[in-house]
N, CA, C and O of each residue as an XYZ file, in Angstrom:
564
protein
N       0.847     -1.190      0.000
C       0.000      0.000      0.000
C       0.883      1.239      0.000
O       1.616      1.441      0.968
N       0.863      1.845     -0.741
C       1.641      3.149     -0.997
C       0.973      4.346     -0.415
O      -0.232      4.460     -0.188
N       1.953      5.263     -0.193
C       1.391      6.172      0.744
C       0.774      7.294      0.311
O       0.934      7.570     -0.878
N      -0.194      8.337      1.276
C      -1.110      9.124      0.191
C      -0.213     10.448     -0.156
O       0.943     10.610      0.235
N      -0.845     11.226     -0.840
C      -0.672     12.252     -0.931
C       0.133     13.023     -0.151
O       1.299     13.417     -0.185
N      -1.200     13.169      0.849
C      -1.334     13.976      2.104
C       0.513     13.489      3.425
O       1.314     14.116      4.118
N       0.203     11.815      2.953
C       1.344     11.247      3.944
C       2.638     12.089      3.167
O       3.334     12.818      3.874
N       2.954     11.964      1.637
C       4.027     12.796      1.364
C       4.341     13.640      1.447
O       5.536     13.865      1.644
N       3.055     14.968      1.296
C       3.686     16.613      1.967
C       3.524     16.329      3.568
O       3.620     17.378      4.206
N       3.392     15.641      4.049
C       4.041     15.601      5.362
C       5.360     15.604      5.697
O       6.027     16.373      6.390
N       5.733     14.213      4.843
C       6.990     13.889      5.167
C       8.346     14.792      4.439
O       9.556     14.772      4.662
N       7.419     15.628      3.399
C       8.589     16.381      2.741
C       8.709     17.617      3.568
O       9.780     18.041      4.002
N       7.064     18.394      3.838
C       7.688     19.461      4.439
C       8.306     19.199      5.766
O       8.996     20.083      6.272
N       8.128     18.093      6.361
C       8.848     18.100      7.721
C      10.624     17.681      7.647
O      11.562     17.901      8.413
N      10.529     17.151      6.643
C      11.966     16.772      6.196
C      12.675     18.558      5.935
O      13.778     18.783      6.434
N      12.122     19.433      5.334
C      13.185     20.680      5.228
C      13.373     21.253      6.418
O      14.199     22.156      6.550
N      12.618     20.792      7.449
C      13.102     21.233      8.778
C      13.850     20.060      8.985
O      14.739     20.629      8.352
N      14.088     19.538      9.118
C      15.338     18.455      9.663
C      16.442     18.767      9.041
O      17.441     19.092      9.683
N      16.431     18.703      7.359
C      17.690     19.118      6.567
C      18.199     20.109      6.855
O      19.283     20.389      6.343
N      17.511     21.073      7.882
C      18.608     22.312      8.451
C      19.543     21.519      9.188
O      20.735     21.826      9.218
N      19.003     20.341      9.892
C      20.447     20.133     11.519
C      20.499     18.746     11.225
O      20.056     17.881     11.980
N      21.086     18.512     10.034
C      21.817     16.831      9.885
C      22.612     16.574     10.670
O      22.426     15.448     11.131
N      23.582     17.159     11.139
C      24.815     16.608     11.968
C      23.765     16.156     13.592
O      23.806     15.068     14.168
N      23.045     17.186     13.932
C      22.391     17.033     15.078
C      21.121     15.738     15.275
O      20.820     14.997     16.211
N      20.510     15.965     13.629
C      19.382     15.134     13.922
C      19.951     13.409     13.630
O      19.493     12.395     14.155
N      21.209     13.524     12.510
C      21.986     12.163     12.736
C      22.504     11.390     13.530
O      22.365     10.167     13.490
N      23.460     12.292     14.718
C      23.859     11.982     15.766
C      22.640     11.469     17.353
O      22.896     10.802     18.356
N      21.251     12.216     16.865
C      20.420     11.726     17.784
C      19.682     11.083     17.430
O      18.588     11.095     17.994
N      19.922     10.198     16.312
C      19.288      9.071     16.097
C      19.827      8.120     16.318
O      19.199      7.220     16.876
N      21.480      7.897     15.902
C      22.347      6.805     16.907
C      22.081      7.105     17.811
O      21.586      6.118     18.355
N      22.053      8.201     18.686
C      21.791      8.100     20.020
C      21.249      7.157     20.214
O      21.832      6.150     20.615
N      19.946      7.214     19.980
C      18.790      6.886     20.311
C      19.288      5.237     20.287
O      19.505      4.544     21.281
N      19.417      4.760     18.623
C      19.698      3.866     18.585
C      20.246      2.979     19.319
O      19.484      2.127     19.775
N      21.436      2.903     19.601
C      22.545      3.018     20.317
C      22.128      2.465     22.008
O      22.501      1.423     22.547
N      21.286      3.497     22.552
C      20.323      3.372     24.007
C      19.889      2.365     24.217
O      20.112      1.551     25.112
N      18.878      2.366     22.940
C      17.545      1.563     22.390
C      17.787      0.007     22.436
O      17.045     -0.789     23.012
N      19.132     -0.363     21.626
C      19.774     -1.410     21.395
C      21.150     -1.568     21.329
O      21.724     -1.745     20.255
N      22.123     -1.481     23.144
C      22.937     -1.604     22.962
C      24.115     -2.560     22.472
O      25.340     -2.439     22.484
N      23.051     -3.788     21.936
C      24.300     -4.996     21.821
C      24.546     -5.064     20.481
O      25.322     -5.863     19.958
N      23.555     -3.804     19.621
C      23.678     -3.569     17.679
C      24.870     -2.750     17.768
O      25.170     -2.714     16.575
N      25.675     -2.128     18.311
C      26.835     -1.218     18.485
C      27.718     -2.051     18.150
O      27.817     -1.764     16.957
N      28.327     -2.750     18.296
C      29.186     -3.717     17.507
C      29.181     -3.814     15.698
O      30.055     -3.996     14.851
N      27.887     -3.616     15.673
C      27.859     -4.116     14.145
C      28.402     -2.796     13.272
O      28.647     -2.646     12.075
N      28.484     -1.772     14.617
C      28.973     -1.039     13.363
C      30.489     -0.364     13.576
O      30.890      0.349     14.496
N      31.100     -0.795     12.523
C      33.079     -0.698     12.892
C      33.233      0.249     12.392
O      34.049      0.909     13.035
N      32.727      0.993     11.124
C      33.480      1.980     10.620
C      33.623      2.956     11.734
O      33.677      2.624     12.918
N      33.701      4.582     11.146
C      33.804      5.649     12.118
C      32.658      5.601     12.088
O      32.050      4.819     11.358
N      32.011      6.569     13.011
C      30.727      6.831     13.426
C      30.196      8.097     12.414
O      29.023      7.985     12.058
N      30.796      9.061     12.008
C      30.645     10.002     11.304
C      30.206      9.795     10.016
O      29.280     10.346      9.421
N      31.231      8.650      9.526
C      31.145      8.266      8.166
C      29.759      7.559      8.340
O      28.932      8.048      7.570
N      29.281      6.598      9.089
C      28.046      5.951      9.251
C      26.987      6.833      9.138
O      26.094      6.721      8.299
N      27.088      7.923     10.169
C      25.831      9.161      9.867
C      25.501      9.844      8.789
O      24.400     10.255      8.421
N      26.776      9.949      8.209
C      26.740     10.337      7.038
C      26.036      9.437      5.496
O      25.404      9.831      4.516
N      26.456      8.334      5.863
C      25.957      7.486      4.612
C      24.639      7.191      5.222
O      24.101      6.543      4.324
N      23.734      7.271      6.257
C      22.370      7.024      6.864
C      22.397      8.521      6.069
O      22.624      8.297      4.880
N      22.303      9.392      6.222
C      21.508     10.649      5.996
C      21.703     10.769      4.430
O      20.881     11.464      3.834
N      22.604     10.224      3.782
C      22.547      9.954      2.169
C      21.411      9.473      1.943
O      20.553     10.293      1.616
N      21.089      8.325      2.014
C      20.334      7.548      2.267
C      18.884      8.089      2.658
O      17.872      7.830      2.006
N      18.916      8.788      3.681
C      17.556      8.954      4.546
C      16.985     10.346      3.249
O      15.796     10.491      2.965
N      18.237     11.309      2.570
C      17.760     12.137      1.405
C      17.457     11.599      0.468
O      16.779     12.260     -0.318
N      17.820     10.075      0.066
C      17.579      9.717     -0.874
C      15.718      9.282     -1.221
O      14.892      9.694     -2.035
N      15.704      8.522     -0.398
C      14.377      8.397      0.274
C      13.544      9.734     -0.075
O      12.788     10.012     -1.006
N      13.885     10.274      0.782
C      12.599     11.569      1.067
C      12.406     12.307     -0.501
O      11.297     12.594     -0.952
N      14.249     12.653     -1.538
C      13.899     12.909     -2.459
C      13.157     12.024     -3.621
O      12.483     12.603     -4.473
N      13.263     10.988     -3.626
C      12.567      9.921     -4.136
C      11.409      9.765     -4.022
O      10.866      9.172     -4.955
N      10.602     10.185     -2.941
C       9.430      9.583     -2.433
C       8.673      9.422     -3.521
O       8.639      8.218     -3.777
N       7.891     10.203     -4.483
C       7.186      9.816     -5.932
C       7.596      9.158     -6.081
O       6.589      8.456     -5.988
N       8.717      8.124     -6.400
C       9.452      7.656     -7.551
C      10.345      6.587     -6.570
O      11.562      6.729     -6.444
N       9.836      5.853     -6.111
C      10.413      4.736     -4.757
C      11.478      3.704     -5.792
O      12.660      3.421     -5.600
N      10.412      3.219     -7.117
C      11.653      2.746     -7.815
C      12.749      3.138     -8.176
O      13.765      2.453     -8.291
N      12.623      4.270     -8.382
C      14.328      4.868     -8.744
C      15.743      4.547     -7.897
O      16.872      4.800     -8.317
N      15.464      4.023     -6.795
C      15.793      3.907     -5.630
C      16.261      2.314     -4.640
O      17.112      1.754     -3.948
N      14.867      2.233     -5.299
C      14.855      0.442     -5.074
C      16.569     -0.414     -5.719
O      16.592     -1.594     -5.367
N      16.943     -0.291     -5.955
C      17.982     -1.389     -6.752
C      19.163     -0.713     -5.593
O      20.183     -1.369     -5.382
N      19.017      0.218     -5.090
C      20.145      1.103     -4.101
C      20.036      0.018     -2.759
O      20.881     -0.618     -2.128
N      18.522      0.155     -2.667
C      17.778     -0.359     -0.873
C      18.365     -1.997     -0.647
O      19.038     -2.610      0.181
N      17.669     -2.260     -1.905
C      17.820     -4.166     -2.236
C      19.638     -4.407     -1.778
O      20.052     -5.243     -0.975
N      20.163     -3.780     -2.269
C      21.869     -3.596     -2.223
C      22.265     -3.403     -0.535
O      23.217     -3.824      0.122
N      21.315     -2.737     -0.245
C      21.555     -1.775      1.258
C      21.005     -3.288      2.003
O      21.745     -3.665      2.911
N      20.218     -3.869      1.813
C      19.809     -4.846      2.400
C      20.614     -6.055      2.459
O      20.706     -6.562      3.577
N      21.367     -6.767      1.258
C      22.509     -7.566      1.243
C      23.670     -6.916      2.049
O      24.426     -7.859      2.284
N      24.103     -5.994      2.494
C      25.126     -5.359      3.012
C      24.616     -5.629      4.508
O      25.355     -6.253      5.270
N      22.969     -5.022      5.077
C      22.872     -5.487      6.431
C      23.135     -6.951      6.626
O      23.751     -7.372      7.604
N      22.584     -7.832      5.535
C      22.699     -9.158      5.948
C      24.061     -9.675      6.650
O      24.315    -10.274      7.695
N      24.957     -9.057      5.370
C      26.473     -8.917      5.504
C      26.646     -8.710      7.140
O      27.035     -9.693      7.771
N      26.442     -7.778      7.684
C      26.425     -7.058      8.702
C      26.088     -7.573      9.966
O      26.390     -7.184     11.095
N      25.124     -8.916      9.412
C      24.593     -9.459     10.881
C      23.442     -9.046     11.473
O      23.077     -9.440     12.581
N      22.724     -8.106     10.646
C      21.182     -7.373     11.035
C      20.276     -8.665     10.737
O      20.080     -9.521      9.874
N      19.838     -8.238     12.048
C      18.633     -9.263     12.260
C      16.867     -8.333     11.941
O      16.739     -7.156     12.279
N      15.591     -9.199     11.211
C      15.075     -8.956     11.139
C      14.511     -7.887     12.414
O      14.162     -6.720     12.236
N      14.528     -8.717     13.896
C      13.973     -8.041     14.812
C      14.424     -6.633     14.836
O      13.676     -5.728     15.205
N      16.009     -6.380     14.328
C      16.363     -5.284     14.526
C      15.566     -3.644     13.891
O      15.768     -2.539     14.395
N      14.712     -3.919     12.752
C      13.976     -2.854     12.306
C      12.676     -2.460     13.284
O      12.494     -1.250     13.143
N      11.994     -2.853     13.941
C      11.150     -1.985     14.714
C      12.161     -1.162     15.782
O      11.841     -0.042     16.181
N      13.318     -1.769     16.179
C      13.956     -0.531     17.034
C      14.575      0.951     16.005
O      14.690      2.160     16.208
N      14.791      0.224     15.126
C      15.812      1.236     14.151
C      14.380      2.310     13.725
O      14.440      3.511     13.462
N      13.052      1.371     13.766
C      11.719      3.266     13.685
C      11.893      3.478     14.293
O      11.868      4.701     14.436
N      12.206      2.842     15.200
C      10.984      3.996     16.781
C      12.425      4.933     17.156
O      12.342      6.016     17.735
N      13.770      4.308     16.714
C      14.811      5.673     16.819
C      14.430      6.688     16.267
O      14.318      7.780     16.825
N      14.076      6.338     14.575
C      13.849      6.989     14.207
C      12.901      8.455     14.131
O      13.061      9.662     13.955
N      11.690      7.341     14.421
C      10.476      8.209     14.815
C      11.117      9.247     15.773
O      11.220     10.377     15.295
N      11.665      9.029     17.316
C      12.346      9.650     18.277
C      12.933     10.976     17.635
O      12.855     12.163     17.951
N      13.562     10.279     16.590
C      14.781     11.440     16.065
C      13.783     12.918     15.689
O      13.749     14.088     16.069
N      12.873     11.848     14.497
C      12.034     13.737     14.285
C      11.266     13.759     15.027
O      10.857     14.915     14.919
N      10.793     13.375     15.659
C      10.286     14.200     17.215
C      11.098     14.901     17.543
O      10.894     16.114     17.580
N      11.978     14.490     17.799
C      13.186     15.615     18.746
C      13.244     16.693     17.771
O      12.947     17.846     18.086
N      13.574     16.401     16.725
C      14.293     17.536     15.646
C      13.286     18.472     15.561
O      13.701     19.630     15.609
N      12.108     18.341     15.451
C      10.373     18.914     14.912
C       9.813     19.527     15.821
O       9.047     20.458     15.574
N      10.225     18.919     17.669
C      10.134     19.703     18.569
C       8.792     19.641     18.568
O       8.370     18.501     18.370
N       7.706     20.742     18.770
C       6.485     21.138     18.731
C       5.682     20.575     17.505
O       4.647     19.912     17.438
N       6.553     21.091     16.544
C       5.794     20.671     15.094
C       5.105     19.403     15.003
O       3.885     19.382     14.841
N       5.873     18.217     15.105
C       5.724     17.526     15.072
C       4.367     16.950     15.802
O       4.134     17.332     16.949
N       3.371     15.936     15.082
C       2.312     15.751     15.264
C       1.975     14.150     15.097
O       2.904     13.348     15.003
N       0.520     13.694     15.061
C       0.627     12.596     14.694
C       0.563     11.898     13.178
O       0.912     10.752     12.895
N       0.059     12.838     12.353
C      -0.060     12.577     10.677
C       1.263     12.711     10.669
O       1.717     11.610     10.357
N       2.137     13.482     10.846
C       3.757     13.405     10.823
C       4.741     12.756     10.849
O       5.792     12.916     10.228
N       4.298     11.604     11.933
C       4.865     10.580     12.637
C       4.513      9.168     12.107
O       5.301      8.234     11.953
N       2.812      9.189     11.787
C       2.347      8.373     10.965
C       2.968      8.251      9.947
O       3.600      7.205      9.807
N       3.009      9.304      8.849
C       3.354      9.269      7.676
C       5.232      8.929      7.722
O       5.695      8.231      6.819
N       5.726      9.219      8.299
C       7.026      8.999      8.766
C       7.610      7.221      8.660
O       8.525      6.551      8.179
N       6.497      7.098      9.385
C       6.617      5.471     10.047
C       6.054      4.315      9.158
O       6.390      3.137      9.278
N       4.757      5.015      7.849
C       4.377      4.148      6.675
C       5.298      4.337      5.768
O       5.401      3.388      4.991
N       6.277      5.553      5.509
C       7.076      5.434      4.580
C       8.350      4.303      5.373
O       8.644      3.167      5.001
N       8.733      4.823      6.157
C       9.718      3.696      6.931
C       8.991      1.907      6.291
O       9.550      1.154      5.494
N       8.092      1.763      6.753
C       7.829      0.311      6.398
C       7.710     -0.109      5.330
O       7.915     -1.312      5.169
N       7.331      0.731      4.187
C       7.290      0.936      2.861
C       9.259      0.446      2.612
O       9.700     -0.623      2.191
N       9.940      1.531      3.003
C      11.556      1.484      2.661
C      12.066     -0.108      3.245
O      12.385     -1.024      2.487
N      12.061     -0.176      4.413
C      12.188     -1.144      5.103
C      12.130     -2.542      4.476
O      13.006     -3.394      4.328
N      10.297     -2.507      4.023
C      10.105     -3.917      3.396
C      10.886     -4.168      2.018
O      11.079     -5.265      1.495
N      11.401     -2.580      1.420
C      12.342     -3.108      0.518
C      13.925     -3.523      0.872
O      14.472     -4.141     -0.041
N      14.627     -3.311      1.892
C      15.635     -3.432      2.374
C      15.650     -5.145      2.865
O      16.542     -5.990      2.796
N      14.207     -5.206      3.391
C      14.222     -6.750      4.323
C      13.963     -7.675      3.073
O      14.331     -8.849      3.122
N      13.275     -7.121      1.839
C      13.531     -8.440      0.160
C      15.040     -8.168      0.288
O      15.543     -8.754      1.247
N      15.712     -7.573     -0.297
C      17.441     -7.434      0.002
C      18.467     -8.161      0.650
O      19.507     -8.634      0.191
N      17.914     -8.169      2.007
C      18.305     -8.734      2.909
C      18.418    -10.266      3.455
O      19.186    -10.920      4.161
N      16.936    -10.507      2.552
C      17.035    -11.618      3.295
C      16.562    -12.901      1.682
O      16.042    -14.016      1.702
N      16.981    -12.162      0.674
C      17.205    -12.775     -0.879
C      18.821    -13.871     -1.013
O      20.041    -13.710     -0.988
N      18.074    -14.702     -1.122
C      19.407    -15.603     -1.551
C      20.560    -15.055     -1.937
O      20.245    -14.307     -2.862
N      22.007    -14.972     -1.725
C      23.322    -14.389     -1.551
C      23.287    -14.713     -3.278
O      23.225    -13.790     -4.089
N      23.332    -16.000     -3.640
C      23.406    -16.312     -4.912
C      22.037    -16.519     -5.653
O      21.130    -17.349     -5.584
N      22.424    -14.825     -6.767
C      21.144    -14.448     -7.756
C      21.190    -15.085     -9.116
O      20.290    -14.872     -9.928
């Protein structure tokens, strides 16, 4: 089920308030993460910077995509063999929303509402369920 209209100018106009404070709203989503699920901290070796950084590639890619989810898809599917790589476990995506969700709450402050959060959290499962075909697709295609 694809998301409406209404769910996309949500998620876009709330996204140009976030794209002001990437460094801030990146870093408090590992936070979060991080809190949320401290024994997933391992899985991730690189630097931490570089990680936030390729999540918020990613998290623009998405939001600029949103019309156009296929354009995108062959990126996610990829992103999903790499978690496998990684040792991500299915269970691990309901913690990785609700960081998320957390994150623009925090970032949105007041703004933030429940069509906001909603729409936030159907595109998440929307992205997600393409990451978890990815992920969990036979190594050999």
């Amino acid at each position: 089920m694809g998301l409406t209209e209404i769910e996309r100018e949500a998620i876009t106009s709330s996204f140009s308030l976030i794209n002001n404070q990437e460094q801030r709203f990146t870093s408090f989503f590992y936070d979060c993460l991080f809190d949320m699920a401290p024994l997933i901290k391992p899985m991730f070796k690189r630097d931490r910077k570089l990680i936030e950084e390729h999540f918020y590639m990613i998290f623009c890619a998405a939001v600029d995509n949103i019309h156009h989810l296929d354009t995108i898809r062959s990126t996610l599917l990829e992103l999903g063999a790499r978690h496998r790589d990684y040792g991500v476990k299915v269970s691990h995506f309901p913690i990785v929303k609700s960081a998320l969700i957390l994150a623009i709450q925090h970032e949105l402050k007041g703004q933030s509402n429940a069509s906001i959060e909603n729409a936030w959290s159907n595109y998440y499962d929307e992205l997600a369920a393409i990451i978890l075909e990815g992920m969990l697709a036979d190594k050999i295609a």
